[in-house]
XYZ file of C-alpha atoms in Angstrom:
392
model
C 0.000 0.000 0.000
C 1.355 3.647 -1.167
C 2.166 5.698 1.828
C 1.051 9.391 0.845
C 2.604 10.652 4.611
C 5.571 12.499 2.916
C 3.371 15.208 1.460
C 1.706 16.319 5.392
C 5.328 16.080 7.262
C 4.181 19.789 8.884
C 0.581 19.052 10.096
C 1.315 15.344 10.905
C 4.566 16.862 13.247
C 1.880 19.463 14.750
C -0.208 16.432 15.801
C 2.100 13.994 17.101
C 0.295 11.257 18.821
C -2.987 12.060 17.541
C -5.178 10.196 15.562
C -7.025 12.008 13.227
C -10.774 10.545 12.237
C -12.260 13.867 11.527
C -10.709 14.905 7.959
C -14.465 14.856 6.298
C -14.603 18.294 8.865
C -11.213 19.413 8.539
C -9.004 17.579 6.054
C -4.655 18.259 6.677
C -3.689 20.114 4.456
C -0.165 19.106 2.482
C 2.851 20.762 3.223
C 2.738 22.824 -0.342
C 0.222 24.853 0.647
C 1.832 26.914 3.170
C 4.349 27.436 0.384
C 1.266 28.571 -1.345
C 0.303 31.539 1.122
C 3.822 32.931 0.628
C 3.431 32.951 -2.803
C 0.277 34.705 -2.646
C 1.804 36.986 -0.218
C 5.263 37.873 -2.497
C 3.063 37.502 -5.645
C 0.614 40.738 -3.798
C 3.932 42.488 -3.013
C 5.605 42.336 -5.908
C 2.602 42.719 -7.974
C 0.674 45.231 -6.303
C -2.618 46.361 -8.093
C -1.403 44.302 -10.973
C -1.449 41.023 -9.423
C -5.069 40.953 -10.842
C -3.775 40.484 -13.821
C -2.044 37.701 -12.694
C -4.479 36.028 -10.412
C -7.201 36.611 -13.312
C -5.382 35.614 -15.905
C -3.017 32.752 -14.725
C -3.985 30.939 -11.317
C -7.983 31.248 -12.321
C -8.168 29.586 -15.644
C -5.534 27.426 -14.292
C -7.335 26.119 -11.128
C -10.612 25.988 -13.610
C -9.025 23.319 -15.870
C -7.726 20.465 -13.029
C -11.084 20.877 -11.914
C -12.801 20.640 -15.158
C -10.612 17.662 -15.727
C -11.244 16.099 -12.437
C -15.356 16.386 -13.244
C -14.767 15.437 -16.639
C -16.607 18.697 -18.546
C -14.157 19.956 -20.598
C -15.550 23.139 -19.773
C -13.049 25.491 -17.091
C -14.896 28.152 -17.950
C -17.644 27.435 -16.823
C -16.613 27.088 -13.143
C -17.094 29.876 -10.707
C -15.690 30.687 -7.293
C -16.488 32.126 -4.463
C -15.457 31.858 -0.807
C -18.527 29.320 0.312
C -20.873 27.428 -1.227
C -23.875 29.029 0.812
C -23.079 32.296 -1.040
C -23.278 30.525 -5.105
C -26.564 28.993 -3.460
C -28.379 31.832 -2.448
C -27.473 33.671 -6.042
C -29.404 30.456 -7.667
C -32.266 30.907 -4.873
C -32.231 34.797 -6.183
C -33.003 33.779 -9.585
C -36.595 32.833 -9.157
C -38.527 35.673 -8.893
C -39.737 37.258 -5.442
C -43.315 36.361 -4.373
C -43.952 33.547 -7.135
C -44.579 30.358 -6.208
C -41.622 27.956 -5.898
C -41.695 24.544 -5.362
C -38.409 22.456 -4.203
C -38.065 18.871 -3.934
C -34.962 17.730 -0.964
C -34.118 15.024 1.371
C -34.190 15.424 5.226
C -30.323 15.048 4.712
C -28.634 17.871 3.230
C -25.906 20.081 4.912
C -26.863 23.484 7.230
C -25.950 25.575 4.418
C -28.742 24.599 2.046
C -31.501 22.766 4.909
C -31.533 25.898 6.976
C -32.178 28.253 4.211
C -34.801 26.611 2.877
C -36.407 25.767 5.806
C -36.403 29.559 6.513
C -37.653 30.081 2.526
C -40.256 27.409 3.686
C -41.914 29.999 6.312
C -43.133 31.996 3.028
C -46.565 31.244 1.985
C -45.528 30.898 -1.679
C -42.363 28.636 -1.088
C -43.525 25.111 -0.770
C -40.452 22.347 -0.004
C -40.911 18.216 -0.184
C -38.755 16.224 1.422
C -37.504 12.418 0.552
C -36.075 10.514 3.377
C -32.476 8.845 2.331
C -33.546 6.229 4.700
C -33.480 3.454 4.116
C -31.224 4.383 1.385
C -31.672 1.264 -0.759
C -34.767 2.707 -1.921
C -34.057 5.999 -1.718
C -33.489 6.778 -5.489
C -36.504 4.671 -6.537
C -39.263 7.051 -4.294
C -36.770 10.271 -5.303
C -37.630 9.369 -8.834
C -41.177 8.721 -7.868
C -42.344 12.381 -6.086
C -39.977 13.983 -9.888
C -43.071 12.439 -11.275
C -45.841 13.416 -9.203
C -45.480 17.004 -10.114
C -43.694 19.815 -11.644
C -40.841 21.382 -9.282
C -38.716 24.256 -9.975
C -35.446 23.432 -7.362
C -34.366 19.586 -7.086
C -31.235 19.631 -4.692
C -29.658 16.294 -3.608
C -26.384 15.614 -2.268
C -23.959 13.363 -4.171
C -22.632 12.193 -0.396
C -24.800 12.541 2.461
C -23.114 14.470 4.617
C -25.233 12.515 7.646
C -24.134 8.869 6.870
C -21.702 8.764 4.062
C -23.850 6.763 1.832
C -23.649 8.109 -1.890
C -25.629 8.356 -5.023
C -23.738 5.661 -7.636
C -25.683 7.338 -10.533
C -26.118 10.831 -10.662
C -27.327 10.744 -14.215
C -29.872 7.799 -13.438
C -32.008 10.963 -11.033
C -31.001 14.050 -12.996
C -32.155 12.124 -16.236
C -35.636 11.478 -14.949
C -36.655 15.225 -14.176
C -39.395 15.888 -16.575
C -39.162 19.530 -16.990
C -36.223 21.256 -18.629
C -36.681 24.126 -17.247
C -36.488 22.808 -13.469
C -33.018 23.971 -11.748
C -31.117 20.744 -10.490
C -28.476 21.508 -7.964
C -26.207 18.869 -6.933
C -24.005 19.414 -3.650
C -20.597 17.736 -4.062
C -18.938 18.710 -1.414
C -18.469 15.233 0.120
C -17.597 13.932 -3.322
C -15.280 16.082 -4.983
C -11.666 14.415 -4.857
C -13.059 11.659 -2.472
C -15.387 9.719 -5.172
C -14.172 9.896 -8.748
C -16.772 11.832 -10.492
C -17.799 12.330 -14.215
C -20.220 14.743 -14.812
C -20.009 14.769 -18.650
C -23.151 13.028 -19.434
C -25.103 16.040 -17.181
C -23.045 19.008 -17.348
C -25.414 20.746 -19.705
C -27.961 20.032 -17.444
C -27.026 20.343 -13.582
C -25.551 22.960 -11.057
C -22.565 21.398 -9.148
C -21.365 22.613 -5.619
C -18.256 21.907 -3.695
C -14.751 23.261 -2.300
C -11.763 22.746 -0.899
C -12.327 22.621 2.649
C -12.675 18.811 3.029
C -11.229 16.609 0.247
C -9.523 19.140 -2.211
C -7.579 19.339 1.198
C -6.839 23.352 1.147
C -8.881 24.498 3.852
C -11.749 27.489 4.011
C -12.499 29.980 1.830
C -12.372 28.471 -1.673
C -15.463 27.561 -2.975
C -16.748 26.630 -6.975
C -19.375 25.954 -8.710
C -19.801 24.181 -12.242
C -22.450 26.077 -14.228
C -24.408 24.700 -17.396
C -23.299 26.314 -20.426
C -26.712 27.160 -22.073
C -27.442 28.901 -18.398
C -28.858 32.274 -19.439
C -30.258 33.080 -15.690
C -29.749 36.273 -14.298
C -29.437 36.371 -10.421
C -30.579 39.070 -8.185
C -27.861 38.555 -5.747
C -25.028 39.393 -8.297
C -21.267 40.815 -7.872
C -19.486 43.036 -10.320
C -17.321 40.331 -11.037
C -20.764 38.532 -12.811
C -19.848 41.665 -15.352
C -16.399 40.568 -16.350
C -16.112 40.130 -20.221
C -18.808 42.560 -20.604
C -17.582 45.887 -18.984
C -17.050 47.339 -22.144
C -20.550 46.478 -24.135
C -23.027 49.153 -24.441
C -25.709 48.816 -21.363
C -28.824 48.430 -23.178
C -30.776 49.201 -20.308
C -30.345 46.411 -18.101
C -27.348 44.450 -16.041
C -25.035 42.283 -18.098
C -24.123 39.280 -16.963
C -20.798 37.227 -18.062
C -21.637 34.668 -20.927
C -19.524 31.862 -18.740
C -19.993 30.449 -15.272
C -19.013 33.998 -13.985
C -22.676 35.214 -14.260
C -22.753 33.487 -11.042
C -19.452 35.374 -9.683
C -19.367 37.774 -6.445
C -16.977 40.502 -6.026
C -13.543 40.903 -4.358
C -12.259 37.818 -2.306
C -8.793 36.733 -0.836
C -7.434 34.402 -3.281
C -4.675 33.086 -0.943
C -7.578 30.167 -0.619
C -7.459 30.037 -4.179
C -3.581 29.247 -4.389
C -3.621 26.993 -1.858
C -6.178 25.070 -3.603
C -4.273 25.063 -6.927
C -0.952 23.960 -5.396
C -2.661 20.858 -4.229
C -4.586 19.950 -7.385
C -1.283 20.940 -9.473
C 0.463 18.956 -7.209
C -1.634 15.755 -7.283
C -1.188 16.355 -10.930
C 2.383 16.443 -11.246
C 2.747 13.479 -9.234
C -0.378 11.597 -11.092
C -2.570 10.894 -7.959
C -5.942 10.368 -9.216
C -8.764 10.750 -7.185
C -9.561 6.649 -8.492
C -6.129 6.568 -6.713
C -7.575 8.334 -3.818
C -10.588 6.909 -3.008
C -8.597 3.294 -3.424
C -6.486 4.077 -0.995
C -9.141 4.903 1.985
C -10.940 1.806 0.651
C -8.174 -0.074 2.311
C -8.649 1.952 5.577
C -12.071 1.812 6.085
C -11.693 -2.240 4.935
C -9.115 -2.169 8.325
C -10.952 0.055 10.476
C -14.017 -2.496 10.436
C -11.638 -5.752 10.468
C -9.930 -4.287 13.869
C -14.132 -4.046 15.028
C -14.437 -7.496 14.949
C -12.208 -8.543 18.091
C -13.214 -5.255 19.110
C -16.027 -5.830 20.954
C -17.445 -2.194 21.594
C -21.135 -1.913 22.956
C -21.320 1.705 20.587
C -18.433 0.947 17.366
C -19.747 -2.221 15.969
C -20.727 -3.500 12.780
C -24.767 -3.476 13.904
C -24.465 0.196 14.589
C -22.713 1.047 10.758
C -25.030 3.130 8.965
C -24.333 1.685 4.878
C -25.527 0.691 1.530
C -23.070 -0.194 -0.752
C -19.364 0.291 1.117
C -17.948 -0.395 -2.448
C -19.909 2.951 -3.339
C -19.641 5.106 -0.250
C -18.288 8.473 0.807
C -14.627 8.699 2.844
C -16.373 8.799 6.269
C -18.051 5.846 8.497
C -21.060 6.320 10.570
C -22.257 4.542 13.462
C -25.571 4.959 14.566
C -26.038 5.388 18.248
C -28.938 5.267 20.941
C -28.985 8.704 21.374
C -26.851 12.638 21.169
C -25.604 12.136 24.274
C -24.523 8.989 23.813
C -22.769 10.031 21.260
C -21.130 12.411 22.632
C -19.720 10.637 25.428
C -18.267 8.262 23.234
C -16.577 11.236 21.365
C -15.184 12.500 24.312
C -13.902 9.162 25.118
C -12.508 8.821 22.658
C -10.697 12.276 22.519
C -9.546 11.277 25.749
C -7.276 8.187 24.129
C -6.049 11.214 21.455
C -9.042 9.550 18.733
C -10.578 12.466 17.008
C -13.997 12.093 15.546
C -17.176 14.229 15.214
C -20.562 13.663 15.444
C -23.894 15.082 14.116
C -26.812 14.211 16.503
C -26.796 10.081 17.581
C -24.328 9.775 14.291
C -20.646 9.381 15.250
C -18.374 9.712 11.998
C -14.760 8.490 11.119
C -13.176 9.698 8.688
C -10.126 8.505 6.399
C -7.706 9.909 4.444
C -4.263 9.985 2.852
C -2.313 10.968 5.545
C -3.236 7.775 7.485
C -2.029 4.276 6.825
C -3.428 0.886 7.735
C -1.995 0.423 10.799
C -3.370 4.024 11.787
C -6.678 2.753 10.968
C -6.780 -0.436 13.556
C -8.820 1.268 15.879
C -8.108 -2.077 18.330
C -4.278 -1.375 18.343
C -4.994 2.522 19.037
C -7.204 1.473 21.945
C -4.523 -0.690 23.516
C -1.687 1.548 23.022
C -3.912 4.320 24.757
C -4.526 1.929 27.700
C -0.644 0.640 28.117
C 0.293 4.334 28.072
């Protein structure tokens, strides 16, 4: 098995002793990108107001392709950043217009960012939001499909990995293919999938929104945020930056805002792009080294495969293989859950375990471990890091 420790020497030194099961929260971030900052910082120093240019005209486009290429759209252009996803969300809420009836179709398991704003949307008296239960998740995508036949809506947003469980859709195209109306917005939030599940949108680029970053898997921390927009896209957002003008500063008015012909109709305004060069020096670098994310998501195969083994002799009343929340493990995000009894029995088991230096996190009576490259197999035999804890 490839160790991939060499490229996190600084945040694996900062955390000696610790073992890290919460990188679906906050991923490590490879050494590079602290060499990143500093270039952002020298590039803004040397530069001045014309590091613009080069931030606009070199690390932009360039950060668009490895994502394009990692999505498999062909299309750089036609991402758009920004430094959240909640931000690109609410400009797609803001092009519906005000007091009109919408109608959303959901699942009771989609992240703050997008379940709290539409819950608040769904206090309106012409805002009307259904929501699918992912459980139980074998069946899920049947009754999804289902209700996108019942009746017209103008929002479907799903999640490519539940943020909740880790279970994932196998077949975006199979849901996005079956909504009837053409003109119905489909918003797909990635942010679980992106560089943890390899992903090819090119069958449904031209027809779906896609949402993600690099706080968790792209592995550069906040702040750097994207969205892949549809090509045809001709909607005009009410919540709209001046960088949504770019490419059309210089064209006659005509009366009303312009809006960018690429994904930047979407853009905001003014943002710190040190988030931005972070997140290019670790897709560049994954590049230059040819990590895939097949590679990747291979690799934490092996260390979720480990975890559970090390379960067995385990014997835990609360981590156990009858309290795993899955579908299809072949299929599944980078993150385990176990389903407890209740919150706070979850979150005395957390603390427990923070007290033998395991760190995990935990979203109501759902305790999550999470994998990644910076660990190795015998990192992931939970057993081993028990008994060490106790002997020390």
């Amino acid at each position: 098995m490839h160790s991939y420790k060499s490229l996190y020497k600084r945040y694996l030194a900062a955390n000696t002793n610790k073992s890290h099961f919460a990188c679906h929260s906050h991923h490590y971030w490879p050494d590079i990108t602290r060499e990143a900052v500093i270039n952002y910082w020298e590039d803004s120093a040397k530069m001045v107001d014309d590091k613009w240019e080069h931030i606009f005209g070199t690390m932009v486009p360039q950060t668009q392709t490895f994502i394009a290429d990692i999505l498999n759209t062909g299309e750089p252009e036609q991402i758009v950043f920004a430094p959240n996803t909640h931000e690109l969300l609410f400009r797609l809420l803001t092009c519906f217009q005000p007091g009109e009836p919408l109608k959303i179709l959901t699942t009771d398991s989609e992240f703050y960012s997008f379940s709290r704003q539409v819950a608040r949307m769904n206090e309106l008296s012409n805002i009307e939001v259904t929501y699918i239960s992912t459980s139980p998740f074998h069946s899920f995508e049947s009754r999804f499909i289902h209700e996108l036949k019942q009746q017209s809506y103008d929002l479907v947003f799903f999640s490519q990995v539940f943020f909740n469980s880790g279970m994932a859709i196998n077949d975006l195209s199979a849901i996005v293919e079956q909504v009837p109306n053409t003109d119905t917005m489909i918003v797909i939030d990635g942010y679980h999938g992106f560089m943890a599940l390899p992903t090819d949108l090119s069958a449904i680029k031209d027809r779906v929104f896609y949402l993600s970053g690099s706080y968790k898997y792209a592995q550069a921390g906040e702040g750097c945020c994207f969205m892949h927009v549809p090509k045809s896209c001709q909607l005009r957002p009410i919540y709209t930056g001046w960088f949504a003008e770019f490419g059309e500063l210089a064209d006659e008015k005509q009366g009303r805002v312009q809006y960018s012909k690429d994904g930047n109709r979407f853009a905001g305004a003014t943002m710190d792009y040190s988030a931005l060069y972070k997140l290019h020096s670790v897709l560049e670098l994954f590049n230059n080294e040819g990590i895939r994310v097949a590679d990747i998501h291979q690799h934490v195969q092996a260390l979720q495969a480990k975890f559970l083994k090390s379960l067995e002799d385990l014997n835990h009343p609360q981590i156990n293989s009858d309290r795993l929340v899955h579908h299809n493990l072949e299929y599944h995000g980078h993150f385990l859950t176990f389903e407890l009894d209740s919150a706070a029995e979850v979150k005395r088991t957390a603390e427990w375990l923070r007290e033998q230096e395991i760190f995990t996190d935990y979203r109501g009576n759902r305790l999550r471990f999470g994998f990644a490259m910076y660990q190795d197999l015998q990192d992931c035999d939970l057993k081993r890091l028990l008994n060490h804890s106790d002997s020390a």
